[in-house]
PDB file of C-alpha atoms in Angstrom:
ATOM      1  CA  UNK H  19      43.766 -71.971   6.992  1.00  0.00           C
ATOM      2  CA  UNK H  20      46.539 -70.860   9.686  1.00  0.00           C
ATOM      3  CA  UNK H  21      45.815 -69.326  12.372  1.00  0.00           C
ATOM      4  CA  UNK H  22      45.731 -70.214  16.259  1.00  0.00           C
ATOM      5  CA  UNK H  23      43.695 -73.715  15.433  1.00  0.00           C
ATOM      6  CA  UNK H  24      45.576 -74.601  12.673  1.00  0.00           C
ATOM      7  CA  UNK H  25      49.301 -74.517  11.621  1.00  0.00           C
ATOM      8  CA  UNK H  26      49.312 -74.190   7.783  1.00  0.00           C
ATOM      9  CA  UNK H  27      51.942 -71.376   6.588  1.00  0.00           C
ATOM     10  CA  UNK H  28      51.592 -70.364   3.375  1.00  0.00           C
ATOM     11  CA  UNK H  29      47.305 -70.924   3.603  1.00  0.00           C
ATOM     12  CA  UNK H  30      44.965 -68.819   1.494  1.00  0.00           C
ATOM     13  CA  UNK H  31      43.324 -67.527   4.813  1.00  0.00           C
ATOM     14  CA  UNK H  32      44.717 -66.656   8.324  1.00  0.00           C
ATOM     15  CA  UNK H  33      42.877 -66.579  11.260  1.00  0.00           C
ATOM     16  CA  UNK H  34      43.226 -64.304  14.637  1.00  0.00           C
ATOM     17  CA  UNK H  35      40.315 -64.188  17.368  1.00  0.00           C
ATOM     18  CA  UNK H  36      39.018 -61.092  17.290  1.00  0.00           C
ATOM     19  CA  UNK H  37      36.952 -61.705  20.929  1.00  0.00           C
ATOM     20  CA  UNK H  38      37.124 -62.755  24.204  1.00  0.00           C
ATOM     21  CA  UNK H  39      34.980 -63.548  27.503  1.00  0.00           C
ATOM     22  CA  UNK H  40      35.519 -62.436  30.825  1.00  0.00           C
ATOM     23  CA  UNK H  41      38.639 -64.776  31.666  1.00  0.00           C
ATOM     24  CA  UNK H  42      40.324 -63.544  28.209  1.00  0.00           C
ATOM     25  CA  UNK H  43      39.488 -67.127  26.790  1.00  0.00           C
ATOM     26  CA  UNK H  44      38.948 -66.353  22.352  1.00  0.00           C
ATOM     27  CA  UNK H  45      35.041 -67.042  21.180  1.00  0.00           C
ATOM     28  CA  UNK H  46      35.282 -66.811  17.862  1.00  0.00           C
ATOM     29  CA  UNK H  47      32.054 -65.197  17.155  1.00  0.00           C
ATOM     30  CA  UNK H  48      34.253 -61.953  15.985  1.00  0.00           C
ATOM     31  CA  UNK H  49      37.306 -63.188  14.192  1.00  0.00           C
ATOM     32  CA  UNK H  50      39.972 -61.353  12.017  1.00  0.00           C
ATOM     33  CA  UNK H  51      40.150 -63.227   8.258  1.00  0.00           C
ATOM     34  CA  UNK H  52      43.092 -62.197   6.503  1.00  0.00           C
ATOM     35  CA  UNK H  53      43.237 -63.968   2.632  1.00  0.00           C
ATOM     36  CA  UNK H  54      46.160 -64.238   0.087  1.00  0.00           C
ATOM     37  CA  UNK H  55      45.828 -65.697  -3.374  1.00  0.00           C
ATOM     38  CA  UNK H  56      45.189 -69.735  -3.028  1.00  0.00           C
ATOM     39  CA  UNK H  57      42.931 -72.473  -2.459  1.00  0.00           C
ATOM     40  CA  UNK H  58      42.170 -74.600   0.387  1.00  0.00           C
ATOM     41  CA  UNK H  59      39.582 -75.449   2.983  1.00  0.00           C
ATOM     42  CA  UNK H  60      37.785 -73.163   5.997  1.00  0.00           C
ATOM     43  CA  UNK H  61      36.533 -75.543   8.680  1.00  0.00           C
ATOM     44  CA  UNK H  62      33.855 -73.557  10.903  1.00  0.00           C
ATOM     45  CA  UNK H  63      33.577 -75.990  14.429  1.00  0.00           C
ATOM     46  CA  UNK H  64      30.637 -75.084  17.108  1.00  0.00           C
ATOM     47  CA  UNK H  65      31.889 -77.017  20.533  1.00  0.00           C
ATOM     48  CA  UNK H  66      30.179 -77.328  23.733  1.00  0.00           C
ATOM     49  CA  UNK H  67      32.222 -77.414  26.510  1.00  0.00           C
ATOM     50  CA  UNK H  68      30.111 -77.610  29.719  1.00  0.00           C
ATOM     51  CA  UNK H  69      31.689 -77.575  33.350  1.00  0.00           C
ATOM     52  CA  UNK H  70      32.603 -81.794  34.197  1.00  0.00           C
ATOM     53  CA  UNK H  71      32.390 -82.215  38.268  1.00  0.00           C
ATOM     54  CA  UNK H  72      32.152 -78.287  38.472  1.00  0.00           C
ATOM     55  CA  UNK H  73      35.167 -77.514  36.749  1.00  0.00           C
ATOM     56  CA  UNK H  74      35.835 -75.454  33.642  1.00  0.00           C
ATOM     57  CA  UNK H  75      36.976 -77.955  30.198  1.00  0.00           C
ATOM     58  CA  UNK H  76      37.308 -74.436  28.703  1.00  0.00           C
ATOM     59  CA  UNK H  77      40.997 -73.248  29.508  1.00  0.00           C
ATOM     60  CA  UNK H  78      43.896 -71.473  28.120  1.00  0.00           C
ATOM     61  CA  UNK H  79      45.846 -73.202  25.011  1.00  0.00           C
ATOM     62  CA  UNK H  80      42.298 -75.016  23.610  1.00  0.00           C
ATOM     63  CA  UNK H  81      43.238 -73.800  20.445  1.00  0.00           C
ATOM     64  CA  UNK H  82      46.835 -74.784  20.517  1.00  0.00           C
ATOM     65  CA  UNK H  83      45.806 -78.052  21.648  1.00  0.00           C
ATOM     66  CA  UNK H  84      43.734 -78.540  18.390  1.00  0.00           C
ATOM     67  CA  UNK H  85      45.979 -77.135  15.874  1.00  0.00           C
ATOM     68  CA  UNK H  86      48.608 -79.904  17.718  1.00  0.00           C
ATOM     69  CA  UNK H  87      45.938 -83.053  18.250  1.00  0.00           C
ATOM     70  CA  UNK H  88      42.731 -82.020  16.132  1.00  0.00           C
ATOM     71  CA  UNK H  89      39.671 -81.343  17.166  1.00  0.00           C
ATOM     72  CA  UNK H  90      38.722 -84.696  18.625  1.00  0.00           C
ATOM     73  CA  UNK H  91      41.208 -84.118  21.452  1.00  0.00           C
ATOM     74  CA  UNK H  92      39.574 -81.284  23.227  1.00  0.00           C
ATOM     75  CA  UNK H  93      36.940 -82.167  25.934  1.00  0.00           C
ATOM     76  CA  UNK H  94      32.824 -81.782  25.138  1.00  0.00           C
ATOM     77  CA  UNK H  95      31.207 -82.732  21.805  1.00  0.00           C
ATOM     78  CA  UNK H  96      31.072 -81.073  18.319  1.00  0.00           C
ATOM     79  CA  UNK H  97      27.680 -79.148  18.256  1.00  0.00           C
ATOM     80  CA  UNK H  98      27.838 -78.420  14.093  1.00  0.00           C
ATOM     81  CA  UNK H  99      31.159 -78.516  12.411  1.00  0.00           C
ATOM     82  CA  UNK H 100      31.196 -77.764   8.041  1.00  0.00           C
ATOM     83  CA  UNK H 101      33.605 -77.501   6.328  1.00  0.00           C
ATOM     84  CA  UNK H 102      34.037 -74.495   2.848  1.00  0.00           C
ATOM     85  CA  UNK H 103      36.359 -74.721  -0.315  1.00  0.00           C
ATOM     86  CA  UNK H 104      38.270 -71.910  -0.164  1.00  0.00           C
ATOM     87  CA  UNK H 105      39.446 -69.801  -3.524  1.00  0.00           C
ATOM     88  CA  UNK H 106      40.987 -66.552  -3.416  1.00  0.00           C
ATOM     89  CA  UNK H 107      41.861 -64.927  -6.899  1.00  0.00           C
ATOM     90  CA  UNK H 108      45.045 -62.688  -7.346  1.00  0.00           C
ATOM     91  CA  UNK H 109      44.008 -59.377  -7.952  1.00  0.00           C
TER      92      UNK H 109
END
C-alpha cells in the first residue's frame, strides 16, 4: 500500500482520503483505492484519539507521522486494526 500512511512506491494499491471533518483533518471512512497488478498487504487501523487536558491529539500531518514512525507513534489507542493479503491480477 502507498498512500498518505504509508510510503511504498511501486505497491499494488494506492491510497488518497477521499473525506474530511470540519477542520479539513482526512477520516477515512470514504477513501480513493487505486490498484495495479501485484501483491502485498492492506492494513485497515480504527484509532481513538480523544481530547488529553482539553486539547485535540487529532492534528494536521497524523498520517505523515505514521507512514514516518508507524502506527504506535501517534497518540490514543488502536480500537481494531486487521490486516488483508492483497492480489491484483493483470488484466
Amino acid at each position: 500500500m502507498d498512500g498518505p500512511a504509508a510510503t511504498n512506491p511501486g505497491a499494488a494499491l494506492t491510497h488518497a482520503y477521499g473525506d474530511t471533518d470540519a477542520n479539513g483533518l482526512p477520516i477515512g471512512l470514504d477513501s480513493d483505492i487505486t490498484a495495479v497488478a501485484g501483491t502485498g498487504n492492506l492494513t485497515v487501523t480504527l484509532r481513538h484519539l480523544p481530547p488529553v487536558s482539553g486539547a485535540a491529539q487529532k492534528v494536521a500531518g497524523l498520517a505523515e507521522q505514521v507512514a514516518a514512525d508507524g502506527i504506535n507513534a501517534l497518540p490514543g489507542e488502536t480500537d481494531a486494526s486487521v490486516t488483508f493479503p492483497v492480489t491484483v491480477a493483470a488484466p
